[in-house]
GROMACS .gro file of C-alpha atoms in nm:
model
  176
    1MET     CA    1   1.483  -2.122   1.516
    2GLN     CA    2   1.389  -1.900   1.213
    3ASN     CA    3   1.250  -1.561   1.237
    4ARG     CA    4   0.913  -1.552   1.102
    5THR     CA    5   0.887  -1.170   1.096
    6PRO     CA    6   0.819  -1.039   0.743
    7GLN     CA    7   1.111  -0.841   0.597
    8ILE     CA    8   1.014  -0.471   0.557
    9PRO     CA    9   1.192  -0.267   0.297
   10GLN     CA   10   1.419  -0.015   0.455
   11GLN     CA   11   1.348   0.345   0.379
   12PRO     CA   12   1.663   0.532   0.327
   13ALA     CA   13   1.743   0.817   0.600
   14SER     CA   14   1.567   1.128   0.530
   15SER     CA   15   1.797   1.433   0.412
   16HIS     CA   16   1.500   1.643   0.515
   17ALA     CA   17   1.598   1.622   0.888
   18GLY     CA   18   1.455   1.976   0.922
   19LEU     CA   19   1.121   1.873   0.850
   20ASP     CA   20   1.105   1.674   1.177
   21ALA     CA   21   1.230   1.977   1.395
   22GLY     CA   22   0.999   2.214   1.540
   23LEU     CA   23   0.710   1.999   1.583
   24THR     CA   24   0.468   1.951   1.860
   25ALA     CA   25   0.501   1.614   2.046
   26GLU     CA   26   0.168   1.495   1.870
   27LEU     CA   27   0.304   1.600   1.528
   28ALA     CA   28   0.636   1.446   1.571
   29SER     CA   29   0.435   1.119   1.652
   30VAL     CA   30   0.237   1.166   1.328
   31VAL     CA   31   0.561   1.202   1.131
   32THR     CA   32   0.711   0.861   1.298
   33GLY     CA   33   0.372   0.684   1.240
   34ALA     CA   34   0.359   0.788   0.880
   35ARG     CA   35   0.713   0.675   0.819
   36ARG     CA   36   0.632   0.353   0.985
   37ARG     CA   37   0.303   0.310   0.792
   38ALA     CA   38   0.507   0.377   0.453
   39LEU     CA   39   0.753   0.111   0.547
   40ARG     CA   40   0.489  -0.143   0.631
   41ASP     CA   41   0.294  -0.057   0.303
   42GLY     CA   42   0.618  -0.132   0.109
   43ASP     CA   43   0.631   0.233  -0.018
   44ARG     CA   44   0.947   0.419  -0.117
   45GLN     CA   45   0.843   0.729   0.065
   46ILE     CA   46   0.621   0.899   0.300
   47ASP     CA   47   0.323   1.039   0.099
   48THR     CA   48   0.053   1.283   0.197
   49ALA     CA   49  -0.183   1.001   0.257
   50HIS     CA   50   0.036   0.828   0.505
   51LEU     CA   51   0.058   1.176   0.664
   52LEU     CA   52  -0.333   1.215   0.672
   53HIS     CA   53  -0.357   0.877   0.816
   54SER     CA   54  -0.130   0.913   1.093
   55LEU     CA   55  -0.266   1.264   1.175
   56ILE     CA   56  -0.619   1.136   1.192
   57GLU     CA   57  -0.510   0.841   1.431
   58ALA     CA   58  -0.293   1.051   1.652
   59ASP     CA   59  -0.426   1.406   1.697
   60PRO     CA   60  -0.777   1.483   1.855
   61GLN     CA   61  -0.789   1.831   1.715
   62VAL     CA   62  -0.751   1.698   1.345
   63ARG     CA   63  -1.052   1.450   1.404
   64ALA     CA   64  -1.263   1.726   1.555
   65ALA     CA   65  -1.195   1.930   1.228
   66PHE     CA   66  -1.404   1.703   1.036
   67ASP     CA   67  -1.759   1.716   0.992
   68GLY     CA   68  -1.872   1.444   1.261
   69GLY     CA   69  -1.809   1.097   1.330
   70PRO     CA   70  -1.976   0.942   1.006
   71GLN     CA   71  -1.734   1.166   0.770
   72LEU     CA   72  -1.438   1.074   0.982
   73ALA     CA   73  -1.535   0.704   0.948
   74LYS     CA   74  -1.549   0.734   0.583
   75VAL     CA   75  -1.209   0.880   0.549
   76LEU     CA   76  -1.060   0.615   0.769
   77GLY     CA   77  -1.226   0.347   0.610
   78TYR     CA   78  -1.095   0.454   0.283
   79LEU     CA   79  -0.756   0.504   0.426
   80VAL     CA   80  -0.750   0.152   0.569
   81GLN     CA   81  -0.863   0.020   0.225
   82ARG     CA   82  -0.568   0.224   0.073
   83SER     CA   83  -0.305   0.071   0.310
   84ILE     CA   84  -0.423  -0.292   0.252
   85GLY     CA   85  -0.430  -0.266  -0.128
   86TYR     CA   86  -0.583   0.051  -0.295
   87GLY     CA   87  -0.243   0.227  -0.286
   88LEU     CA   88  -0.068  -0.034  -0.485
   89ARG     CA   89  -0.105   0.176  -0.780
   90TRP     CA   90   0.081   0.442  -0.614
   91GLN     CA   91   0.361   0.224  -0.483
   92ALA     CA   92   0.589   0.275  -0.796
   93ALA     CA   93   0.527   0.627  -0.843
   94VAL     CA   94   0.672   0.946  -0.670
   95GLU     CA   95   0.394   1.176  -0.544
   96ASP     CA   96   0.425   1.500  -0.692
   97SER     CA   97   0.124   1.721  -0.699
   98GLY     CA   98   0.340   2.001  -0.864
   99ALA     CA   99   0.337   2.194  -0.537
  100VAL     CA  100   0.712   2.208  -0.541
  101ALA     CA  101   0.937   2.137  -0.832
  102ALA     CA  102   1.047   1.778  -0.856
  103VAL     CA  103   1.397   1.687  -0.837
  104PRO     CA  104   1.520   1.410  -1.049
  105GLU     CA  105   1.590   1.204  -0.734
  106ALA     CA  106   1.254   1.292  -0.560
  107GLY     CA  107   1.139   1.038  -0.298
  108ALA     CA  108   1.503   0.894  -0.249
  109ASP     CA  109   1.532   1.076   0.074
  110GLY     CA  110   1.203   0.927   0.207
  111TRP     CA  111   0.961   1.180   0.139
  112SER     CA  112   0.738   1.253  -0.151
  113PRO     CA  113   0.772   1.620  -0.300
  114SER     CA  114   0.406   1.661  -0.212
  115ALA     CA  115   0.482   1.562   0.158
  116VAL     CA  116   0.766   1.802   0.176
  117SER     CA  117   0.553   2.079   0.039
  118ALA     CA  118   0.293   1.998   0.310
  119MET     CA  119   0.543   1.994   0.594
  120GLU     CA  120   0.681   2.329   0.472
  121GLY     CA  121   0.330   2.482   0.425
  122ALA     CA  122   0.223   2.358   0.787
  123ARG     CA  123   0.569   2.520   0.920
  124ALA     CA  124   0.457   2.852   0.711
  125ARG     CA  125   0.111   2.859   0.885
  126ALA     CA  126   0.262   2.785   1.226
  127ALA     CA  127   0.493   3.098   1.163
  128LEU     CA  128   0.198   3.303   1.033
  129ARG     CA  129   0.011   3.247   1.381
  130ASP     CA  130   0.345   3.317   1.563
  131VAL     CA  131   0.368   3.009   1.728
  132ARG     CA  132   0.692   2.812   1.782
  133LEU     CA  133   0.588   2.456   1.712
  134VAL     CA  134   0.398   2.325   1.411
  135GLY     CA  135   0.084   2.128   1.503
  136GLY     CA  136  -0.155   1.891   1.341
  137LEU     CA  137  -0.396   2.147   1.237
  138ASP     CA  138  -0.125   2.325   1.047
  139LEU     CA  139  -0.038   2.002   0.853
  140LEU     CA  140  -0.409   1.915   0.804
  141ALA     CA  141  -0.452   2.262   0.664
  142ALA     CA  142  -0.149   2.248   0.441
  143LEU     CA  143  -0.276   1.896   0.299
  144ALA     CA  144  -0.618   2.025   0.245
  145ALA     CA  145  -0.465   2.347   0.036
  146ASP     CA  146  -0.307   2.103  -0.220
  147GLN     CA  147  -0.577   1.991  -0.452
  148GLU     CA  148  -0.357   1.758  -0.635
  149CYS     CA  149  -0.204   1.552  -0.339
  150ARG     CA  150  -0.288   1.209  -0.256
  151ALA     CA  151  -0.457   1.309   0.090
  152VAL     CA  152  -0.683   1.536  -0.104
  153GLU     CA  153  -0.760   1.243  -0.342
  154VAL     CA  154  -0.850   1.030  -0.052
  155LEU     CA  155  -1.070   1.308   0.099
  156ALA     CA  156  -1.252   1.354  -0.199
  157ARG     CA  157  -1.323   0.990  -0.244
  158ALA     CA  158  -1.462   0.983   0.107
  159GLY     CA  159  -1.687   1.279   0.037
  160VAL     CA  160  -1.481   1.520   0.245
  161ASP     CA  161  -1.480   1.877   0.078
  162ALA     CA  162  -1.128   1.987   0.129
  163GLY     CA  163  -1.224   2.360   0.104
  164LEU     CA  164  -1.485   2.317   0.366
  165LEU     CA  165  -1.242   2.121   0.579
  166ALA     CA  166  -0.999   2.420   0.522
  167GLU     CA  167  -1.247   2.659   0.640
  168ARG     CA  168  -1.321   2.460   0.977
  169ILE     CA  169  -0.950   2.432   1.040
  170ALA     CA  170  -0.902   2.817   1.006
  171THR     CA  171  -1.191   2.881   1.250
  172ALA     CA  172  -1.031   2.617   1.499
  173LEU     CA  173  -0.720   2.789   1.481
  174ARG     CA  174  -0.849   3.134   1.520
  175ARG     CA  175  -1.015   3.028   1.859
  176GLY     CA  176  -0.705   2.817   1.970
   0.00000   0.00000   0.00000
């Protein structure tokens, strides 16, 4: 009997192992989901749109940061469209918003330079709040701050103002 499971390209092991350390259980699940989504979509690396998609699916605090259900539904709808075809124009390119200097082999480790920058930004935001573990709102804030990343492109196309989203996140983090 033949195995009918479709072949999914393998993503190289990450040399950014430190990016997976010090995360809340929810955010660790997000990273795992983003990695799985990138593999399933045939992408060479985890990009910021993969992170955004997994964040919204996995973290209730992230969902609450959006301006209501209709806005969230538009973002999810756009992300689903991206995962079933819209993102094809991105597959051959390394996501690099310029937030970090790209290295010649950027993406070879399974993370786009912009995704690395977002994870590092999330870690810095958590440190500023003097919390030990990085959470989903930290990552969402870091994504919203990079106006050139794919996640912000997705947000903009879905009608979300990344600046207003960042303000709601800051308010939620001050309360929390």
